Amino acid sequence: MNLSIERQANVYLLHVEGDLDASSSIILDNAMQEAIQRNEKAIIVNCEKLNYISSAGLGVFMSYLSDIEEKNIFFALCSMNEKVKNVFDILGLGDLIKYYPNQDLALQAAK
Amino acid sequence: MNLSIERQANVYLLHVEGDLDASSSIILDNAMQEAIQRNEKAIIVNCEKLNYISSAGLGVFMSYLSDIEEKNIFFALCSMNEKVKNVFDILGLGDLIKYYPNQDLALQAAK
Amino acid sequence: MQYNISIKAEKKNLKKVRTFLENIFTQMQIPELERNQLILVVDEILANLIIHSAKNDIHKNIDVAFYEKEGEITFEIYDYNSPYFDITQHKEVNLQDLKKQKRKGGMGLTLVKNIMDEVEVYYKDNTNIWRLQKRLPFLLLKNKSK
Amino acid sequence: MQYNISIKAEKKNLKKVRTFLENIFTQMQIPELERNQLILVVDEILANLIIHSAKNDIHKNIDVAFYEKEGEITFEIYDYNSPYFDITQHKEVNLQDLKKQKRKGGMGLTLVKNIMDEVEVYYKDNTNIWRLQKRLPFLLLKNKSK
Ligand SMILES: Nc1ncnc2c1ncn2[C@@H]1O[C@H](COP(=O)(O)OP(=O)(O)O)[C@@H](O)[C@H]1O
Ligand SMILES: Nc1ncnc2c1ncn2[C@@H]1O[C@H](COP(=O)(O)OP(=O)(O)O)[C@@H](O)[C@H]1O
């Protein structure tokens, strides 16, 4: 898997690419930790190029939700493909993590 | 596998397509038998669309070589892809069966 | 037709198993979403076994068997490296608890149970055999139309 | 990583095994000609076993195992349906004889022996185990460059 970071105004945009499984989730973990430590106002994870996610990948997001709430950071995922969204939905993660079908909607919500 | 028959002047052209293995070689066998019984002057098997051949497929040609010789039929294969030609070559079948890289050359030789 | 794949307990092999299954399921014309769910299920169990049971010891083996019969997909995963794992004791994850505990894991088996129709573990010859089954009725229709 | 495929002794399963191997070899980036040769070898042995050993009895099983180790490809094919087959008695086919006899078969094992570096059959637990090996040194180079 590959990660890249993009800044848009006050938003820290994380683009994830490839497969996010038990082997690669550590990379995402480091990036999330780094983003939160920087005291960003808003973190959006763009999943457009994410091909696959397992519970190890989703678990990374779950483990930072409390910190994100404490620090009052806007946090959202966006642009999942159908397969990835399906896994997100099976676990009912939409109750805890904001999700937007595209990046523009996520950026608007972050304002 | 698929077979189709084409006539060009005095030549009986057999086009073979797909996979020629122990399961499908019976189809080729029937077609070869039919062609030989018709007392054709020349039989050319065009292998352009032949994806795969095993010894069962090549064995069909071998089993009719004597009949073909007796009946004085011109017989050749042509247009094999690299994989199919490689199998033909490993067995050294070029010593017994005429082979041409394309159909035009085979047709010329048949004249 | 039964397919088996035997791997060493290394996380980097997870991707290889996924590709292997993707090929088979594509050939079986299983649609993309179902294909992904089935692959996910095996990936989750293997990740668990690599981490919790084989403890990342790359000399340990794990075997995965797969077959389809009468419209039902069955996986059997053989774990030689753990005492009996009583899955009947496993409870559906509570997401609020997970969030509070800041845990990274804990959702895998819940996912698996939600996707499959049948998830059992039985213990035989010092081996935990995970048997996962899912009915895909459209496979039956396809076979009939042959 | 070891792959296995278990089939019923039916000629129509030959194509399935070929597709299965094609997928694995493509993933391993084995070039097309070598890929075809390796697939051919398994196809030839399986065809022999289906016809001569299992005698087209679709209730009989045949297993194929495949692994790669240090640049060497190994197939093991398990035939449960035949007495010991002494391959050391097999002689290279004579094409002129074949032609005279108008035989359709007889070239399979010659092909296999020409392609592989090692072809052995040993008998254990009422099973003929065909072990076929071929060194593909470029696989070693690829692994090293990782
Ligand atoms: N094969 C196993 N052997 C021992 N413990 C296991 C095994 N599989 C799962 N577990 C335990 O069951 C728990 C629940 O598994 P799971 O829902 O997949 O969560 P996780 O994502 O933490 O693996 C794991 O945290 C682990 O402690
Ligand atoms: N497993 C087997 N059991 C018994 N006989 C076999 C077996 N495999 C091959 N044979 C015999 O060995 C002969 C040579 O095999 P092969 O070169 O592959 O030719 P063919 O194309 O006729 O199978 C076959 O004709 C068959 O009589």
XYZ file of C-alpha atoms and ligand atoms in Angstrom:
568
model
C 0.000 0.000 0.000
C 0.969 3.603 -0.606
C 0.202 6.785 1.283
C 0.453 10.364 0.138
C -0.348 13.593 1.936
C -1.984 16.643 0.433
C -2.900 19.932 2.122
C -5.982 21.917 1.176
C -6.499 25.062 3.283
C -6.920 23.756 6.830
C -7.410 20.172 5.841
C -4.874 17.369 6.075
C -5.728 15.009 3.238
C -4.418 11.477 3.404
C -4.630 9.494 0.163
C -4.457 5.737 0.670
C -3.708 3.430 -2.221
C -3.577 -0.318 -2.732
C -4.255 -2.946 -0.077
C -4.720 -2.181 3.597
C -4.347 -5.463 5.459
C -2.754 -6.794 8.650
C 0.625 -6.498 6.979
C 0.404 -2.921 5.751
C -1.842 -1.258 8.347
C 1.210 -0.178 10.361
C 1.985 2.375 7.641
C -1.457 3.916 7.985
C -1.098 3.800 11.746
C 2.085 5.864 11.658
C 0.532 8.401 9.297
C -2.596 8.773 11.443
C -0.520 9.210 14.592
C 1.593 11.845 12.886
C -1.484 13.709 11.597
C -3.101 13.787 15.026
C 0.069 14.939 16.759
C 0.327 17.898 14.397
C -2.905 19.229 15.860
C -4.567 19.459 12.490
C -8.040 21.001 12.426
C -9.334 18.440 9.957
C -8.159 15.069 8.691
C -9.767 13.487 5.670
C -8.740 10.064 4.415
C -9.400 9.749 0.694
C -9.908 6.060 -0.195
C -10.444 6.485 -3.928
C -7.446 4.317 -4.792
C -7.860 1.905 -1.902
C -8.404 -1.496 -3.469
C -8.863 -3.611 -0.346
C -9.359 -3.174 3.381
C -9.509 -5.705 6.199
C -10.395 -5.197 9.862
C -6.750 -4.383 10.574
C -7.043 -1.285 8.400
C -10.384 -0.209 9.812
C -9.049 -0.913 13.297
C -6.440 1.801 12.842
C -9.175 4.419 12.378
C -11.128 3.041 15.350
C -8.131 3.274 17.662
C -7.743 7.030 17.075
C -11.395 8.042 17.351
C -11.122 8.900 21.055
C -8.018 11.068 20.539
C -9.663 12.758 17.573
C -12.724 13.556 19.676
C -10.654 14.881 22.573
C -8.663 17.124 20.262
C -11.826 18.255 18.501
C -10.479 17.310 15.070
C -12.837 16.969 12.127
C -12.291 13.440 10.817
C -13.843 11.742 7.825
C -13.292 9.080 5.193
C -14.341 9.576 1.599
C -14.514 8.041 -1.879
C -14.465 4.347 -1.043
C -14.996 1.875 -3.857
C -17.939 -0.485 -3.539
C -15.937 -3.350 -2.027
C -14.289 -1.234 0.653
C -17.556 0.555 1.482
C -19.246 -2.826 1.833
C -16.806 -3.889 4.571
C -17.222 -0.518 6.316
C -20.991 -1.029 6.222
C -21.028 -4.639 7.411
C -19.329 -3.500 10.618
C -21.716 -0.547 10.974
C -18.790 1.888 11.189
C -20.945 4.667 9.711
C -22.298 5.199 13.242
C -18.868 6.244 14.500
C -16.932 7.533 11.499
C -18.123 10.232 9.106
C -18.210 9.118 5.499
C -18.673 11.093 2.273
C -18.988 9.602 -1.206
C -16.548 12.143 -2.670
C -13.761 14.437 -1.563
C -15.609 17.689 -2.306
C -18.433 16.796 0.046
C -15.914 15.863 2.728
C -14.022 19.138 2.285
C -17.277 21.124 2.479
C -18.230 19.376 5.693
C -14.791 20.099 7.140
C -15.258 23.883 6.777
C -11.998 -26.150 -29.011
C -13.623 -25.130 -32.282
C -13.154 -26.330 -35.820
C -14.140 -24.697 -39.068
C -13.655 -25.785 -42.637
C -12.756 -23.578 -45.579
C -12.201 -24.532 -49.219
C -9.624 -22.810 -51.399
C -9.372 -24.267 -54.930
C -8.249 -27.847 -54.364
C -7.301 -27.354 -50.756
C -9.271 -28.467 -47.708
C -8.451 -25.933 -45.023
C -9.106 -26.874 -41.421
C -9.028 -23.994 -38.939
C -8.525 -25.119 -35.356
C -9.277 -22.805 -32.478
C -8.827 -22.928 -28.700
C -7.357 -25.806 -26.735
C -6.513 -29.179 -28.220
C -6.071 -31.571 -25.301
C -6.944 -35.166 -24.378
C -10.524 -34.067 -23.882
C -11.088 -32.252 -27.166
C -8.790 -34.132 -29.572
C -11.651 -36.443 -30.552
C -13.237 -33.520 -32.425
C -10.090 -33.038 -34.480
C -9.883 -36.784 -35.017
C -13.343 -36.907 -36.564
C -12.582 -33.937 -38.807
C -9.273 -35.462 -40.003
C -10.940 -38.787 -40.713
C -13.683 -37.065 -42.689
C -11.171 -35.015 -44.699
C -9.107 -38.054 -45.614
C -12.167 -40.097 -46.595
C -13.232 -37.334 -48.980
C -10.102 -38.037 -51.025
C -9.005 -34.433 -50.860
C -5.875 -33.528 -52.840
C -4.533 -31.316 -50.078
C -5.307 -30.817 -46.396
C -3.906 -27.852 -44.538
C -4.518 -27.342 -40.838
C -4.351 -23.673 -39.939
C -3.357 -23.306 -36.284
C -3.439 -19.521 -36.074
C -6.139 -19.517 -33.396
C -4.923 -22.640 -31.638
C -4.046 -21.593 -28.111
C -2.798 -24.869 -26.686
C -1.858 -28.340 -27.846
C -0.887 -31.452 -25.937
C 0.423 -34.781 -27.221
C -3.159 -35.987 -27.633
C -3.704 -33.318 -30.293
C -0.422 -33.960 -32.070
C -1.106 -37.685 -31.823
C -4.168 -37.262 -34.020
C -2.014 -35.935 -36.867
C 0.563 -38.716 -36.352
C -2.074 -41.428 -36.567
C -3.171 -40.330 -40.049
C 0.272 -39.827 -41.599
C 0.397 -43.326 -43.082
C -3.062 -43.011 -44.644
C -2.169 -39.592 -46.000
C 0.989 -40.980 -47.565
C -0.844 -43.940 -49.082
C -3.481 -41.662 -50.563
C -0.852 -39.243 -51.791
C -2.497 -36.281 -50.063
C -0.575 -33.074 -49.545
C -0.699 -32.448 -45.793
C 0.682 -29.540 -43.813
C 0.210 -27.505 -40.675
C 0.630 -23.749 -40.634
C 0.559 -20.569 -38.533
C 1.238 -21.988 -35.091
C 1.771 -19.550 -32.243
C 5.082 -19.741 -30.420
C 3.814 -22.001 -27.630
C 2.241 -24.554 -29.942
C 5.248 -24.525 -32.284
C 7.528 -25.113 -29.301
C 5.705 -28.357 -28.428
C 5.794 -29.454 -32.074
C 9.549 -28.806 -32.084
C 10.348 -30.528 -28.787
C 8.966 -33.753 -30.260
C 10.833 -33.226 -33.522
C 7.623 -33.530 -35.525
C 9.057 -31.303 -38.258
C 10.787 -34.434 -39.617
C 7.430 -36.064 -40.376
C 4.914 -33.264 -40.806
C 5.280 -30.310 -43.177
C 5.039 -26.972 -41.442
C 4.704 -23.425 -42.835
C 4.766 -20.227 -40.816
C 1.744 -18.820 -42.658
C -1.204 -19.993 -44.704
C -0.058 -18.449 -47.992
C 3.194 -20.393 -47.937
C 1.278 -23.580 -47.191
C -1.183 -22.938 -50.035
C 1.683 -22.264 -52.437
C 3.371 -25.510 -51.474
C 0.106 -27.382 -51.965
C -0.097 -26.358 -55.622
C -12.431 -29.824 -7.394
C -10.626 -28.799 -4.223
C -7.937 -26.146 -4.011
C -5.369 -25.941 -1.246
C -2.769 -23.409 -0.433
C -0.145 -23.861 2.215
C 1.652 -20.821 3.597
C 4.274 -19.956 6.152
C 2.993 -17.782 9.003
C 4.142 -14.489 7.583
C 1.925 -11.459 7.099
C 3.345 -10.787 3.670
C 1.801 -14.053 2.478
C -1.695 -12.675 3.085
C -1.591 -10.847 -0.234
C -0.536 -14.023 -2.067
C -3.507 -15.929 -0.684
C -5.827 -13.107 -1.687
C -4.528 -13.133 -5.258
C -4.825 -16.919 -5.386
C -8.468 -16.773 -4.275
C -9.245 -13.804 -6.516
C -8.140 -15.885 -9.513
C -10.280 -18.852 -8.563
C -13.364 -16.782 -7.763
C -13.049 -14.741 -10.956
C -12.933 -17.971 -12.895
C -16.044 -19.144 -11.037
C -17.705 -15.872 -12.098
C -18.482 -14.885 -8.518
C -19.446 -11.175 -8.578
C -17.008 -8.624 -7.212
C -18.674 -7.859 -3.871
C -19.146 -11.497 -2.904
C -15.638 -12.281 -4.121
C -14.237 -9.573 -1.876
C -16.236 -10.806 1.114
C -15.000 -14.364 0.692
C -11.407 -13.217 0.298
C -11.761 -10.960 3.316
C -12.979 -13.799 5.496
C -9.948 -15.947 4.734
C -7.634 -12.953 5.118
C -9.093 -12.204 8.563
C -8.722 -15.747 9.859
C -5.204 -16.102 8.454
C -4.159 -12.768 9.972
C -5.506 -13.964 13.343
C -3.671 -17.263 13.084
C -0.409 -15.682 11.974
C -0.517 -13.172 14.829
C -2.246 -14.950 17.734
C -1.489 -18.585 17.040
C 1.766 -18.900 15.055
C 2.983 -15.647 16.611
C 4.678 -14.612 13.392
C 6.987 -17.637 13.458
C 7.720 -18.026 9.749
C 8.627 -21.684 10.211
C 5.026 -22.505 11.107
C 2.604 -23.633 8.417
C -1.031 -22.808 7.861
C -3.143 -24.596 5.251
C -6.217 -23.314 3.488
C -8.573 -25.608 1.578
C -11.392 -24.447 -0.620
C -14.173 -26.233 -2.439
C -17.625 -25.602 -3.810
C -20.406 -28.123 -3.669
C -24.036 -27.702 -4.594
C -23.917 -23.932 -4.436
C -22.106 -23.844 -1.121
C -18.605 -22.460 -0.703
C -16.491 -24.094 2.020
C -13.156 -22.989 3.411
C -11.181 -25.122 5.815
C -8.252 -23.487 7.514
C -5.816 -25.706 9.396
C -4.018 -24.193 12.387
C -1.411 -26.519 13.873
C -0.046 -23.987 16.325
C -2.659 -23.328 18.961
C -4.647 -25.175 21.657
C -8.365 -25.529 21.007
C -9.834 -22.159 20.134
C -13.412 -22.152 21.363
C -15.137 -19.794 18.981
C -18.476 -20.280 20.710
C -17.019 -18.062 23.473
C -16.444 -15.210 21.022
C -18.882 -12.328 21.315
C -19.813 -9.772 18.644
C -17.577 -6.730 18.984
C -18.945 -3.633 20.717
C -17.716 -0.665 18.682
C -18.198 1.860 21.519
C -16.033 -0.280 23.819
C -13.412 -0.624 21.111
C -13.319 3.158 20.667
C -12.959 3.750 24.409
C -10.222 1.144 24.735
C -8.361 2.573 21.720
C -7.865 -1.008 20.515
C -6.743 -1.624 16.953
C -8.065 -5.149 16.733
C -11.214 -6.935 17.662
C -13.419 -6.629 14.600
C -12.085 -9.529 12.540
C -14.173 -12.411 13.787
C -17.297 -10.257 13.866
C -16.796 -9.494 10.187
C -16.276 -13.168 9.428
C -19.414 -14.221 11.282
C -21.447 -11.530 9.573
C -20.361 -12.620 6.125
C -20.448 -16.408 6.410
C -23.477 -18.617 7.052
C -21.507 -21.056 9.203
C -18.330 -20.545 11.225
C -17.085 -23.454 13.314
C -13.796 -24.493 14.842
C -13.172 -28.082 15.769
C -10.089 -29.654 17.238
C -8.588 -32.852 15.867
C -5.040 -34.247 15.885
C -3.696 -31.168 17.668
C -5.165 -29.016 14.929
C -7.781 -26.301 15.014
C -9.846 -26.745 11.897
C -11.766 -23.624 10.991
C -14.691 -24.435 8.745
C -16.384 -21.504 7.072
C -19.358 -21.946 4.804
C -21.507 -19.705 2.666
C -24.347 -20.568 0.342
C -24.253 -18.779 -2.993
C -27.432 -19.989 -4.693
C -26.571 -18.369 -8.023
C -23.669 -20.831 -8.376
C -26.262 -23.594 -8.425
C -28.207 -21.888 -11.189
C -25.028 -21.472 -13.231
C -24.115 -25.141 -12.881
C -27.613 -26.235 -13.883
C -27.563 -24.138 -17.020
C -24.491 -26.028 -18.288
C 4.071 -21.541 -0.436
C 2.571 -24.770 -1.722
C -0.458 -25.019 -3.951
C -2.625 -28.105 -4.297
C -5.474 -28.937 -6.535
C -7.576 -32.029 -6.220
C -9.637 -33.196 -9.171
C -11.968 -36.004 -10.127
C -10.667 -38.223 -12.928
C -12.549 -36.517 -15.713
C -10.956 -35.190 -18.889
C -12.948 -31.992 -18.727
C -11.057 -31.092 -15.540
C -7.787 -30.859 -17.481
C -8.679 -27.366 -18.644
C -9.420 -26.270 -15.066
C -6.015 -27.406 -13.883
C -4.365 -25.590 -16.767
C -6.146 -22.337 -15.920
C -5.236 -22.771 -12.251
C -1.553 -23.201 -13.103
C -1.620 -20.416 -15.697
C -2.772 -18.024 -12.978
C -0.040 -19.055 -10.554
C 2.736 -18.973 -13.156
C 1.633 -15.613 -14.517
C 1.787 -14.252 -10.996
C 5.285 -15.697 -10.634
C 6.197 -13.883 -13.863
C 7.304 -17.073 -15.581
C 7.616 -16.292 -19.329
C 4.992 -17.621 -21.700
C 6.968 -20.477 -23.291
C 8.178 -21.903 -19.990
C 4.725 -21.424 -18.520
C 3.212 -23.422 -21.366
C 5.802 -26.191 -20.992
C 5.128 -26.548 -17.270
C 1.376 -26.588 -17.813
C 1.770 -29.117 -20.619
C 3.750 -31.475 -18.417
C 1.034 -31.585 -15.762
C -1.657 -31.871 -18.417
C 0.142 -34.860 -19.982
C 0.536 -36.741 -16.721
C -3.027 -36.023 -15.626
C -4.386 -37.147 -18.999
C -2.397 -40.394 -18.646
C -3.664 -40.984 -15.122
C -7.272 -40.196 -15.997
C -7.180 -42.564 -18.975
C -4.775 -45.379 -18.032
C -5.016 -45.402 -14.245
C -8.414 -44.074 -13.136
C -9.921 -45.278 -16.406
C -12.225 -42.263 -16.592
C -13.957 -43.205 -13.326
C -15.143 -39.778 -12.174
C -15.337 -40.963 -8.566
C -11.557 -41.347 -8.444
C -9.401 -38.506 -7.190
C -6.066 -37.206 -8.398
C -4.089 -34.584 -6.478
C -1.556 -32.150 -7.833
C 0.843 -30.254 -5.589
C 3.091 -27.454 -6.720
C 5.858 -25.494 -5.046
C 8.929 -23.471 -5.907
C 12.094 -23.536 -3.854
C 15.420 -21.959 -4.625
C 14.707 -21.553 -8.303
C 13.389 -25.082 -8.737
C 9.803 -25.859 -9.657
C 8.396 -29.117 -8.267
C 5.148 -30.860 -9.106
C 3.924 -33.873 -7.202
C 1.029 -35.758 -8.694
C -0.707 -38.356 -6.536
C -2.266 -41.302 -8.301
C -4.214 -43.587 -5.936
C -5.614 -45.796 -8.655
C -2.793 -47.838 -10.133
C -0.172 -50.407 -9.105
C 3.429 -49.193 -9.166
C 4.187 -47.569 -12.493
C 7.840 -48.153 -13.238
C 8.779 -45.164 -15.322
C 12.372 -46.383 -15.632
C 10.947 -48.965 -18.099
C 9.583 -46.233 -20.341
C 11.534 -45.636 -23.541
C 11.645 -42.492 -25.658
C 9.005 -42.698 -28.367
C 10.070 -43.649 -31.913
C 8.078 -41.424 -34.260
C 8.519 -43.702 -37.300
C 7.087 -46.643 -35.341
C 4.225 -44.504 -34.142
C 3.431 -43.508 -37.700
C 3.520 -47.091 -38.930
C 1.326 -48.287 -36.073
C -1.166 -45.442 -36.655
C -1.223 -44.920 -32.879
C -2.711 -41.746 -31.491
C -0.871 -41.887 -28.203
C 2.619 -42.527 -27.069
C 4.291 -39.123 -27.111
C 3.161 -37.803 -23.728
C 5.880 -39.137 -21.435
C 8.574 -38.330 -23.990
C 7.427 -34.716 -23.995
C 7.414 -34.644 -20.201
C 10.924 -36.090 -19.949
C 12.220 -33.651 -22.552
C 10.845 -30.651 -20.714
C 11.604 -31.512 -17.093
C 15.017 -31.981 -15.477
C 13.800 -34.788 -13.246
C 10.906 -37.209 -13.639
C 10.474 -39.913 -11.011
C 7.660 -42.100 -9.814
C 7.799 -43.698 -6.413
C 5.236 -45.852 -4.714
C 4.134 -45.289 -1.145
C 0.906 -46.138 0.718
C -0.650 -47.613 -2.422
C 0.011 -44.372 -4.232
C 2.123 -43.573 -7.255
C 3.765 -40.261 -6.543
C 4.991 -38.574 -9.690
C 7.650 -36.006 -8.892
C 8.578 -33.635 -11.691
C 11.241 -31.000 -11.268
C 12.652 -28.208 -13.345
C 15.241 -25.596 -12.507
C 14.370 -22.095 -13.629
C 17.437 -20.099 -12.595
C 15.844 -16.747 -13.459
C 13.396 -17.278 -10.579
C 16.371 -17.234 -8.250
C 17.612 -13.954 -9.691
C 14.156 -12.433 -9.289
C 13.946 -13.480 -5.637
C 17.390 -12.120 -4.900
C 16.607 -8.740 -6.398
C 13.758 -8.297 -3.897
N -6.371 -18.784 16.677
C -6.383 -18.041 17.772
N -5.691 -18.426 18.821
C -5.721 -17.686 19.917
N -6.424 -16.549 20.066
C -7.122 -16.118 19.045
C -7.140 -16.819 17.839
N -7.914 -16.170 17.012
C -8.386 -15.097 17.651
N -7.903 -15.048 18.881
C -8.257 -14.073 19.906
O -9.570 -13.694 19.632
C -9.661 -12.285 19.621
C -10.739 -11.809 18.691
O -10.340 -11.944 17.332
P -10.739 -10.857 16.274
O -12.187 -10.535 16.373
O -10.276 -11.355 14.937
O -9.923 -9.610 16.689
P -8.466 -9.225 16.279
O -8.687 -8.259 15.192
O -7.921 -8.646 17.545
O -7.745 -10.444 15.850
C -8.282 -11.795 19.264
O -8.026 -10.540 19.783
C -7.390 -12.841 19.883
O -7.055 -12.507 21.227
N -0.209 -44.255 -14.668
C -0.180 -45.184 -15.601
N -0.641 -46.363 -15.321
C -0.573 -47.336 -16.237
N -0.073 -47.182 -17.473
C 0.384 -46.000 -17.803
C 0.364 -44.942 -16.897
N 0.898 -43.893 -17.515
C 1.246 -44.285 -18.736
N 0.955 -45.550 -18.928
C 1.271 -46.318 -20.114
O 2.461 -45.772 -20.614
C 2.305 -45.546 -21.994
C 3.143 -44.348 -22.449
O 2.588 -43.137 -21.988
P 2.629 -41.845 -22.907
O 3.998 -41.656 -23.447
O 2.078 -40.702 -22.122
O 1.657 -42.167 -24.082
P 0.118 -41.965 -24.196
O 0.025 -40.731 -24.993
O -0.335 -43.195 -24.909
O -0.441 -41.863 -22.832
C 0.823 -45.361 -22.213
O 0.433 -45.692 -23.497
C 0.225 -46.276 -21.188
O 0.053 -47.570 -21.705
